[in-house]
XYZ file of C-alpha atoms in Angstrom:
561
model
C 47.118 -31.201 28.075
C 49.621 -33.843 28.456
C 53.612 -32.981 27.982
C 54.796 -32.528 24.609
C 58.231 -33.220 23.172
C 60.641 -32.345 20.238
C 63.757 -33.192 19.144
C 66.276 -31.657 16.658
C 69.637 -32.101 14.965
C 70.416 -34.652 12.723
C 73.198 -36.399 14.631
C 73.899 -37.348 18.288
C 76.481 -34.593 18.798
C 74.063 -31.831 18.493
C 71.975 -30.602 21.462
C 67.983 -31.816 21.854
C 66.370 -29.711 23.873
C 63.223 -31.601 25.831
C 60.539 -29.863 27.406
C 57.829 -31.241 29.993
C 55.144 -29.652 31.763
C 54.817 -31.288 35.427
C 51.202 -31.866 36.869
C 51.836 -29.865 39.906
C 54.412 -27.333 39.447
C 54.369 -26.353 35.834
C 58.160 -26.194 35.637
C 59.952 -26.574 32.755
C 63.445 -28.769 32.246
C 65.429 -28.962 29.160
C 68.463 -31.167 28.748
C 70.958 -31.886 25.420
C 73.063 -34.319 24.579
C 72.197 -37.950 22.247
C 68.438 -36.787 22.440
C 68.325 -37.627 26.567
C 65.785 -35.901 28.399
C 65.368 -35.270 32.357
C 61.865 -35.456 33.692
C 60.573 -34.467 37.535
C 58.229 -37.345 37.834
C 57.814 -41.181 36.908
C 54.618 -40.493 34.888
C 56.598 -37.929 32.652
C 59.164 -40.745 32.001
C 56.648 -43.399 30.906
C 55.243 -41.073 29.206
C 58.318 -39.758 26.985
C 58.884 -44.033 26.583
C 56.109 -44.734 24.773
C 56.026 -41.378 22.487
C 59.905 -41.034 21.287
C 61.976 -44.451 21.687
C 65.226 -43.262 19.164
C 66.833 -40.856 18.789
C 67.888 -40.076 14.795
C 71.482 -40.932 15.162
C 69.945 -45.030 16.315
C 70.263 -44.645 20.193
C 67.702 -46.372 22.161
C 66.415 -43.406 25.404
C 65.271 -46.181 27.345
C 69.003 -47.405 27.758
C 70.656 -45.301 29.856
C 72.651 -47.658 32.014
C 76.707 -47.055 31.780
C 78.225 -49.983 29.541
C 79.399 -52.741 31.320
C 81.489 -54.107 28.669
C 84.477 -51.385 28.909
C 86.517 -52.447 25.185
C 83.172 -51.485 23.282
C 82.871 -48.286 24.875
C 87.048 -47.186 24.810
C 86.601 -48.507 20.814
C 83.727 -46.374 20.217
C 85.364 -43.518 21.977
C 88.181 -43.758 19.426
C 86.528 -44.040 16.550
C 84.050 -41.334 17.246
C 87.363 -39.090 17.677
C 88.686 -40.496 14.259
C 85.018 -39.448 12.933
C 85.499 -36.199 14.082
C 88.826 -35.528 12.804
C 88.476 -36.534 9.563
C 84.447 -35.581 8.818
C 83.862 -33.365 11.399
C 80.697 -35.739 12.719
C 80.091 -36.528 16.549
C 79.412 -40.417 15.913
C 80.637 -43.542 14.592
C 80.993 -43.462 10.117
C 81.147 -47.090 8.356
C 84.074 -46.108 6.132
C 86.125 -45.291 9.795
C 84.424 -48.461 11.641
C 85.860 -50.605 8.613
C 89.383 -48.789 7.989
C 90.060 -49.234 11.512
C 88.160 -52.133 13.147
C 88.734 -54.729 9.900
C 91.379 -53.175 8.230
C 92.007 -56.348 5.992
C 88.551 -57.087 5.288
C 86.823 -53.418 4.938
C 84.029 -55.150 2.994
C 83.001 -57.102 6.273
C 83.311 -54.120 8.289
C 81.268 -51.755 6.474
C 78.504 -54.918 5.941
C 78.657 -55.284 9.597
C 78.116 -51.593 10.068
C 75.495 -51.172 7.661
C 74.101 -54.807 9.605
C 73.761 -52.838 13.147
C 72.401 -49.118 11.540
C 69.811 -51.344 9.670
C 68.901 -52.855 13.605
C 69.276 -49.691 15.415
C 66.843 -47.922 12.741
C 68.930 -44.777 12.295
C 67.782 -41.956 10.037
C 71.704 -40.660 9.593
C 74.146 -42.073 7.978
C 76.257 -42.421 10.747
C 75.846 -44.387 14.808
C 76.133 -42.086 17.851
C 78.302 -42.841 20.172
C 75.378 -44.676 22.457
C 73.960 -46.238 19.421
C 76.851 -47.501 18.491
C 77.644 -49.284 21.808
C 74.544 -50.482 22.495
C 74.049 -52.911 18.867
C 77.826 -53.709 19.781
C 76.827 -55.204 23.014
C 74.277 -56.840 21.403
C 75.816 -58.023 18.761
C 78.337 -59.754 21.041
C 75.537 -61.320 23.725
C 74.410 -63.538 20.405
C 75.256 -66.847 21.922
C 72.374 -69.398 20.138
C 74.233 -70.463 16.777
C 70.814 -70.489 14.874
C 70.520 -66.742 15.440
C 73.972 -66.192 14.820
C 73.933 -67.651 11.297
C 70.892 -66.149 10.593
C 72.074 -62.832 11.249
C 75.187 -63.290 8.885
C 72.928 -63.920 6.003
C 70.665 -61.191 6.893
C 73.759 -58.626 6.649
C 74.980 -59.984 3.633
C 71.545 -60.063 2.608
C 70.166 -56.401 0.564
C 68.445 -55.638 4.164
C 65.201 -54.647 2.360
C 61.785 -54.882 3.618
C 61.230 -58.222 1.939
C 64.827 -59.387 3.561
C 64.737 -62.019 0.792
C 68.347 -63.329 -0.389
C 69.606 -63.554 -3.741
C 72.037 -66.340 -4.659
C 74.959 -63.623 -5.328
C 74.337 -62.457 -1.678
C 74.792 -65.814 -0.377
C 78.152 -66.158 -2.548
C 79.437 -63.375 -1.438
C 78.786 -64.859 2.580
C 80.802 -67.665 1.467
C 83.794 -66.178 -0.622
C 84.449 -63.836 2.720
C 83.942 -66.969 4.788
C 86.647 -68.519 2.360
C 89.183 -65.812 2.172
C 88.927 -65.480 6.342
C 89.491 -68.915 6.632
C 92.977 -69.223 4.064
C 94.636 -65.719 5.719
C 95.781 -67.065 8.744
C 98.169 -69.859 7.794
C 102.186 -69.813 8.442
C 102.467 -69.171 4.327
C 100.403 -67.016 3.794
C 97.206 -66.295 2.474
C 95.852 -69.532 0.202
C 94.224 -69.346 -3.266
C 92.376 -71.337 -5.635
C 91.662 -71.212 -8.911
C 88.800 -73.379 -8.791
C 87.219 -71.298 -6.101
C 84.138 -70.578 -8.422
C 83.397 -73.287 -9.392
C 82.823 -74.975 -5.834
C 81.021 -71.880 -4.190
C 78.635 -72.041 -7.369
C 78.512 -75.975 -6.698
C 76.601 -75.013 -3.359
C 75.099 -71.852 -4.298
C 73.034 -73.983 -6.912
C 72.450 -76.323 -4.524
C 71.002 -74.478 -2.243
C 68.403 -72.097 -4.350
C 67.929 -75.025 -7.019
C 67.202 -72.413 -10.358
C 65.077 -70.223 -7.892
C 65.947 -66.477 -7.823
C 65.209 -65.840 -4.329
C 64.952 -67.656 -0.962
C 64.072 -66.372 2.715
C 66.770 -66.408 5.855
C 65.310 -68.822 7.585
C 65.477 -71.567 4.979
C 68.886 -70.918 3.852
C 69.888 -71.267 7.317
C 68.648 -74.685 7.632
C 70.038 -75.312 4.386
C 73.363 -74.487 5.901
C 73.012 -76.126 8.899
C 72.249 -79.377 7.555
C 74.777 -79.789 4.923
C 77.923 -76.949 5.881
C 77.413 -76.520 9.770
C 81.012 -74.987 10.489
C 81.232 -72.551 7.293
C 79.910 -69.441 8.824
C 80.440 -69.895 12.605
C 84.738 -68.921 11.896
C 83.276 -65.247 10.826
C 81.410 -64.371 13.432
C 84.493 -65.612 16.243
C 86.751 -63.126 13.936
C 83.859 -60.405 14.219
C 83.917 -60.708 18.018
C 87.783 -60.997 18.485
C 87.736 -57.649 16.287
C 85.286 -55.801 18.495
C 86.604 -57.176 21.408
C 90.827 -56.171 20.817
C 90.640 -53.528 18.005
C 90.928 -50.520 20.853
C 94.317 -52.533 21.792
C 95.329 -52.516 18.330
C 94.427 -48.716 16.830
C 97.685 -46.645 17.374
C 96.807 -43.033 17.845
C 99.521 -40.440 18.261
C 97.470 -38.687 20.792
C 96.985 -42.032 23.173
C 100.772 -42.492 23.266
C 100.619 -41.994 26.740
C 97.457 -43.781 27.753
C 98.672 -46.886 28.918
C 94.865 -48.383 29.162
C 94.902 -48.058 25.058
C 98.428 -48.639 23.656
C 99.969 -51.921 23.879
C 103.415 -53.541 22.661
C 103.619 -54.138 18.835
C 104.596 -57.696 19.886
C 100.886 -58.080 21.629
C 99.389 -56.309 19.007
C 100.531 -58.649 16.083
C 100.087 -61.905 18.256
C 96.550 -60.671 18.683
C 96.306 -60.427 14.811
C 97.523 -63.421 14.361
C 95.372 -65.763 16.274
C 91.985 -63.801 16.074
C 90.571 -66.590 18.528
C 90.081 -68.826 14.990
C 89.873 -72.625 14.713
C 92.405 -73.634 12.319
C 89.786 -76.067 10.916
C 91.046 -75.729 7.240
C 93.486 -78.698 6.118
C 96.524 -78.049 5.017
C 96.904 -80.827 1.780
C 100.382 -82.131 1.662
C 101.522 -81.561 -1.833
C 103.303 -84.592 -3.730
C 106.909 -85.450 -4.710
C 108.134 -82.685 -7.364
C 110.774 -85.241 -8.172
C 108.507 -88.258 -8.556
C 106.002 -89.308 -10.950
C 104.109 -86.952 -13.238
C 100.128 -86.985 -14.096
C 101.057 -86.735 -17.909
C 102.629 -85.151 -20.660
C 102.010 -80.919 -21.579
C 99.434 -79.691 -24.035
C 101.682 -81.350 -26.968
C 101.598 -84.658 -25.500
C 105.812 -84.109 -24.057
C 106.000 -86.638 -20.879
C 107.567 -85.298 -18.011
C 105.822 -82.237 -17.338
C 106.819 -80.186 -19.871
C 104.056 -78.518 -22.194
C 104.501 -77.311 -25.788
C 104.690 -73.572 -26.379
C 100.454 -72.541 -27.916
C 99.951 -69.598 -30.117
C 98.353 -66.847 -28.062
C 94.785 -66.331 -28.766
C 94.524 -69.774 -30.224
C 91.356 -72.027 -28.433
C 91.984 -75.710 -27.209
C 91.259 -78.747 -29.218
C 88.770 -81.291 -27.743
C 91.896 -83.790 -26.597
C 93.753 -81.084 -25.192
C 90.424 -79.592 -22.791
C 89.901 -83.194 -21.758
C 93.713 -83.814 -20.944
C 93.459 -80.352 -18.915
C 90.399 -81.859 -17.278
C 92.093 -85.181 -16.388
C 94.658 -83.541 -14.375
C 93.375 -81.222 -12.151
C 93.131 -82.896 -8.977
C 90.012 -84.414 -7.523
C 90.857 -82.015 -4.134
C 91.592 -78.468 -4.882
C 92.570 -76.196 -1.353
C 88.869 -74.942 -2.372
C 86.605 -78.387 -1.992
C 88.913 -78.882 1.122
C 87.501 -76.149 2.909
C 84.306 -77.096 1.910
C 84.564 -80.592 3.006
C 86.260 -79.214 6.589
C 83.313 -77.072 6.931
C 80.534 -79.638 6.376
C 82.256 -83.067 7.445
C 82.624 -83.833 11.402
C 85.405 -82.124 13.550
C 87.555 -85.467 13.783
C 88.220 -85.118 10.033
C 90.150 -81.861 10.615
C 90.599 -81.190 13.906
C 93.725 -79.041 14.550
C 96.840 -81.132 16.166
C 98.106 -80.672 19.531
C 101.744 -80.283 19.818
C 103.538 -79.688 23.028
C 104.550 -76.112 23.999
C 107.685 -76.232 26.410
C 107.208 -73.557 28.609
C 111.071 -72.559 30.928
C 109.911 -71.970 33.969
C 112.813 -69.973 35.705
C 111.692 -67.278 32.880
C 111.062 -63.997 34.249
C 108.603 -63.556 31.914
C 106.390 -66.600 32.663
C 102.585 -64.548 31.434
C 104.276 -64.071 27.758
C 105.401 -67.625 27.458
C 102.194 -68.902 28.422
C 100.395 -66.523 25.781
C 102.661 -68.319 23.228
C 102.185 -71.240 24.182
C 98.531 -70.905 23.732
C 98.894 -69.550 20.561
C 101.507 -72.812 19.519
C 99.932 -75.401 20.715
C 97.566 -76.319 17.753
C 98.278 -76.442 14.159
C 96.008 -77.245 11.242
C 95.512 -80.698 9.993
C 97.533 -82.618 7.535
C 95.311 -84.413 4.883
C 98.193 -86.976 3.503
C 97.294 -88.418 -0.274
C 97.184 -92.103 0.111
C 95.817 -93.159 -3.092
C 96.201 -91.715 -6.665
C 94.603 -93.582 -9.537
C 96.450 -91.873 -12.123
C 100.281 -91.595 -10.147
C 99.401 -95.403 -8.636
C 97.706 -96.999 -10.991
C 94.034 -98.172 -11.276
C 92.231 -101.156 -10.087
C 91.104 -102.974 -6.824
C 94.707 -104.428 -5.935
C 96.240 -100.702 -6.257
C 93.378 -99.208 -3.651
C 93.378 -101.936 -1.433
C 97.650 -102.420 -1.236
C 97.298 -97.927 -0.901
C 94.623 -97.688 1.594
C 94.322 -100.792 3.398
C 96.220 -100.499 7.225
C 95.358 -96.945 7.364
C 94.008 -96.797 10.920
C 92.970 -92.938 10.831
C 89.464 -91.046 9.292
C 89.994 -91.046 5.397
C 87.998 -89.524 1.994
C 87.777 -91.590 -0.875
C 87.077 -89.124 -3.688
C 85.509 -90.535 -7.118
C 85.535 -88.765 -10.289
C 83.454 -89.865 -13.096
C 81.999 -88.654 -16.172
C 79.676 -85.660 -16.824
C 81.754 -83.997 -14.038
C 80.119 -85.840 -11.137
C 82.494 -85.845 -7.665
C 81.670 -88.200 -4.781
C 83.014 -88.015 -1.609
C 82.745 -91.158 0.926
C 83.950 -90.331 4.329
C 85.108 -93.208 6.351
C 86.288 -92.206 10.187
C 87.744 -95.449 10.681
C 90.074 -98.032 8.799
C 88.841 -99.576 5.860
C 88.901 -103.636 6.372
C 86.721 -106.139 4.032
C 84.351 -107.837 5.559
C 80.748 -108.914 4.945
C 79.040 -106.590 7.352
C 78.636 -102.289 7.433
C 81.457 -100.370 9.255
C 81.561 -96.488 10.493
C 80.789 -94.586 13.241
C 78.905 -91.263 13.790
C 81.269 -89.573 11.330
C 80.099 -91.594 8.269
C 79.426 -89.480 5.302
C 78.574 -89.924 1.907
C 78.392 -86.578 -0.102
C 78.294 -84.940 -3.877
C 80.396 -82.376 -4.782
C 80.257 -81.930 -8.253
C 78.015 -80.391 -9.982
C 76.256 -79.313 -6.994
C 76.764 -80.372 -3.292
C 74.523 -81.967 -1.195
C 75.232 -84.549 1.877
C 73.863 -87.726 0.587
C 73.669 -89.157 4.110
C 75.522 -89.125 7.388
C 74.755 -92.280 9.811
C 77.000 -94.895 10.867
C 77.402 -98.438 9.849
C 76.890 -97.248 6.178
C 80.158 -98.225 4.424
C 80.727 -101.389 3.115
C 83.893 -103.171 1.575
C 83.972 -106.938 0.002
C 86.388 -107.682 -2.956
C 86.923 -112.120 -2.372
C 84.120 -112.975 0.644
C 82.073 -115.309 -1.794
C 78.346 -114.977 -1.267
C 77.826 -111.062 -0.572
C 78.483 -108.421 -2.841
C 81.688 -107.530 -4.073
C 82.855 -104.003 -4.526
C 82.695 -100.493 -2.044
C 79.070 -99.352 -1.254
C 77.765 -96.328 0.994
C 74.569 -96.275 2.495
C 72.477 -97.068 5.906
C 70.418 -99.314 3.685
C 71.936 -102.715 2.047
C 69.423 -103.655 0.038
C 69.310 -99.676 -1.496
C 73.078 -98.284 -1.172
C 73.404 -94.785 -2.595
C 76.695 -95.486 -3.720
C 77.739 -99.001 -5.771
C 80.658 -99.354 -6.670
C 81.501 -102.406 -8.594
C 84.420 -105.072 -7.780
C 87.054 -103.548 -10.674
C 86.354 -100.315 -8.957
C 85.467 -99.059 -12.947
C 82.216 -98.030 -12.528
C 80.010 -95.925 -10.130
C 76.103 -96.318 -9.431
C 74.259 -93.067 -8.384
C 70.122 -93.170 -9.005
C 70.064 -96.138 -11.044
C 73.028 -94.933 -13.423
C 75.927 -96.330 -14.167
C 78.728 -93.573 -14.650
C 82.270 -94.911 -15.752
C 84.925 -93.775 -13.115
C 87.906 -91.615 -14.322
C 90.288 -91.606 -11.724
C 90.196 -92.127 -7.966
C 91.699 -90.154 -4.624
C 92.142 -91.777 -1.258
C 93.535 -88.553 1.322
C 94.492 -89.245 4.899
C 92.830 -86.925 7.787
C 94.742 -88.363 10.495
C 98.042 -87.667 12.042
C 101.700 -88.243 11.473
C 101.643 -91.164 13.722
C 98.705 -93.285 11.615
C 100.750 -92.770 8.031
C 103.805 -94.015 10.184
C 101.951 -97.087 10.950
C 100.853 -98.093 7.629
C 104.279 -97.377 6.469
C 105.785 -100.032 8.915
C 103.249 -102.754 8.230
C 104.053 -102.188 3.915
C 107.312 -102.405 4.914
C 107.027 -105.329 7.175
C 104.303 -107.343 4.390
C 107.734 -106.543 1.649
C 110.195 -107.916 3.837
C 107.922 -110.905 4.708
C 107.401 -111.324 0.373
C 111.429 -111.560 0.075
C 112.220 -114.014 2.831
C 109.688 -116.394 1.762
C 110.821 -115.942 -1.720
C 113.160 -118.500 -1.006
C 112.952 -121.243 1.547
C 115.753 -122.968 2.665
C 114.888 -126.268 4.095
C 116.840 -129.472 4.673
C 116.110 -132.869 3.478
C 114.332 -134.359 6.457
C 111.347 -131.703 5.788
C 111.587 -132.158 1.786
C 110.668 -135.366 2.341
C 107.538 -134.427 4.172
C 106.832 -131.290 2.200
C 103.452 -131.383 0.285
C 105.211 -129.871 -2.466
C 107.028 -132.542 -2.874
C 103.836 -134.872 -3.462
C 102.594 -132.570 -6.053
C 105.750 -132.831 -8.225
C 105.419 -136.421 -7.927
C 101.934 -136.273 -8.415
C 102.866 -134.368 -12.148
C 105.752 -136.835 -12.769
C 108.116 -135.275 -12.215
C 110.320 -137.541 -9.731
C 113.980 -136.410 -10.130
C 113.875 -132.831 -9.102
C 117.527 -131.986 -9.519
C 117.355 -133.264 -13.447
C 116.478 -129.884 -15.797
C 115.924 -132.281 -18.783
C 113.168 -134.064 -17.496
């Protein structure tokens, strides 16, 4: 007969015996320990390969080779001793992996747990030690970004043998995705009110009134229209794996100097988590200058009425509400930062002096590193309602702007455009834009309309070509029309009236300086030539001079005539 095995115990603490019965000898070996077993010949090996691969507890026999990555195997070392001290279980527990590893998001860490038991096919509730390194290690070899966002929506996914995913599981992807990306600002963590209403603005978008869609098309849904969403999460899951032993005080380890570290490294480490600070940060406006409107009871400066508890809003006072909520809540800016090109919001550089007759040179160059970028600044340019509407007040506002820009339209039945311009707007008769030339929807539902260059298109006096803003690679089929008053909006074939109209600035300081100096410079230039001095040698030549004579008016210094 050929050798026979069995295994026991439940997790990968308790002992397995193994035995074989060898061809020649007859002798019998047992070993314990995460289901291992120690065989006297190669055949007995293969053998014990292709009949028992797992052990309950997730480990994988076949990989016995000591861990080359050595802060996966000192974290799984601690947290196995946490699992034992508080359940008494020789492994790795999800509520311990997420109290410890993510203690500020324990919903991603016990996702991400329940993610690697699901691919390590455990039968316990809980990863053995090996187990437990080994989907680690894999987990942090993923290096293709298709697999990587595939595997995020799989763990936020139900993990059931259809693996089909339900619009609330791809909500959920995105509000953590959302709430990782406004923690780790100088302020604080950011918040939006209107938060809902743009992750439902994809969601729909994405499963268009179907209840359930497969990974692999949601993940070329998200890769064609929000590429840089998801790929934040998994550099925070890695940075986590990777530093947490660093970062979990023990009072036991106080004098292991491989696991405890400074409290200054330790919260430096927090703070950076390896993240791209791709998020802009939207300058707010002057508190002391103009107002949107008046309160609920129609008071101007800002002040609102007092409103009976209880008691619902009239239809003038929902559609004032509606009128002033801006166009760009922190919400659609991540959104837009996460689907737009990286020149839109790329972080800023600013210089890092570094002393060099420090003593501590290795500290100041960690800071440095950690200083030297800083989230974008998207500046407000152009307000319809604070500037005033029309085609003079967009082009005086935006024109000279030599940085990437978003000109946001809102019109009625709550549709939101979005053009994306990464150069300066100019009129002319021909397309402009580079790569980075977008045109999206936000409202009601997103979707990237197009993204090519030379697709943008501003005329408002060149006679002989159309007047008004279009976007689209094709002139004689824009996507986008927007007429010469800038009043109304084409989208499909409809005409939608415009309600109000935001210009924001994705550039740096330097580019809003610039503009600044030339409307300064075109003012100064309006005042001198408001009056001309000029003696009488060039009156005489002046052709205004022939005009006035030309209306009969010859004495020039005579009021009566």
């Amino acid at each position: 007969m050929g050798n026979t095995h069995s295994s026991g115990g439940k997790g990968s603490g308790s002992n397995s015996p193994s035995k074989s019965k060898a061809s020649s000898t007859g002798d019998k070996q047992s070993n314990g320990g995460n289901g291992s077993v120690t065989m006297t010949s190669g055949a007995a090996a293969a053998s014990i390969a292709r009949g028992m691969t797992r052990t309950a507890s997730g480990a994988d026999i076949q990989d016995r080779s000591q861990t080359q990555f050595q802060p996966v195997d000192k974290l799984g070392r601690i947290l196995a001793k946490k699992c034992e001290e508080l359940h008494g279980i020789s492994g790795v527990t999800g509520d311990v992996f997420a109290r410890y590893v993510f203690p500020k998001y324990p919903d991603l860490g016990l996702k991400l747990f329940r993610y690697l038991r699901f691919l390590s096919h455990a039968k316990t509730e809980h990863l053995g030690l090996v187990a437990f390194r080994q989907q680690c290690e894999k987990f942090l070899a993923l290096l293709d970004d298709s697999v990587i966002l595939e595997s995020y929506v799989r763990m936020f996914g139900d993990l059931n043998e259809g693996e089909l995913i339900k619009p609330e599981n791809l909500k959920n992807l995105l509000r953590t995705c959302y709430n990782l990306a406004m923690a780790h600002y100088s302020d604080g963590p950011q918040t939006c009110r209107l938060l809902n209403r743009t992750l439902d603005s994809v969601v729909q978008s994405c499963f268009f009134s179907k209840e359930s869609l497969s990974p692999g098309y949601i993940c070329r849904w998200l890769e064609n229209n929000v590429p840089r969403l998801v790929p934040p999460i998994h550099k925070y899951c890695v940075h986590a794996l990777s530093t947490s032993h660093r970062t979990i005080i023990d009072n036991s380890m106080v004098s292991n100097s491989e696991t405890v570290v400074s409290i200054s490294a330790i919260n430096a480490g927090e703070a950076s988590y390896g993240l791209e600070l791709q998020t802009p940060i939207l300058e707010k406006n002057n508190p002391f200058g103009k107002e949107l409107g008046g309160g609920l009871g129609g008071i101007s400066g800002g002040a609102s009425m007092p409103r009976e508890p209880g008691k619902p809003l009239t239809d003038e006072e929902r559609e004032r509400l509606k009128n002033q909520q801006p166009l760009l809540p922190l919400s659609e800016a991540w959104l837009l930062a996460g689907s737009l090109p990286p020149l839109y919001s790329k972080p800023q550089s600013v210089p890092a002096p570094i002393n060099p007759n420090s003593a501590n040179l290795t500290s100041h160059i960690f800071l440095a590193k950690l200083l030297s970028l800083v989230p974008s600044h998207w500046t407000s340019l152009y307000d319809s309602r604070l500037d005033g509407s029309g085609t003079n007040r967009f082009l005086h506002h935006v024109l000279g702007y030599r940085g990437p820009n978003l000109v946001l339209f809102r019109c009625e039945d709550d549709l939101l455009f979005c053009v994306a311009n990464p150069n300066e707007w100019r009129e002319t008769h021909l397309y402009i834009g580079d790569e980075g030339s977008c045109c999206l929807q936000l409202l009601p539902k997103f979707q990237m309309l197009e993204k090519k260059p030379k697709s943008l298109y501003l005329n408002t006096h060149i006679r002989g070509y159309p007047k008004g803003l279009r976007a689209g690679s094709d002139p004689r089929k824009p996507i986008l029309i927007v007429d010469e008053h800038f009043e109304r909006l084409e989208y499909r074939s409809l005409q939608h009236k415009i309600l109000s109209i935001e210009v924001w600035g994705c550039g740096n300081q330097q580019q809003r300086d610039v503009q600044l100096d030339i409307k300064k410079w075109q003012v100064k230039e309006a005042e001198r030539q408001r009056t001309v001095k000029m003696t009488a040698a060039d009156w005489m030549d002046h052709p205004d001079r022939y005009l006035l004579e030309l209306g009969g008016r010859q004495n020039y210094n005579n009021s009566s005539t």
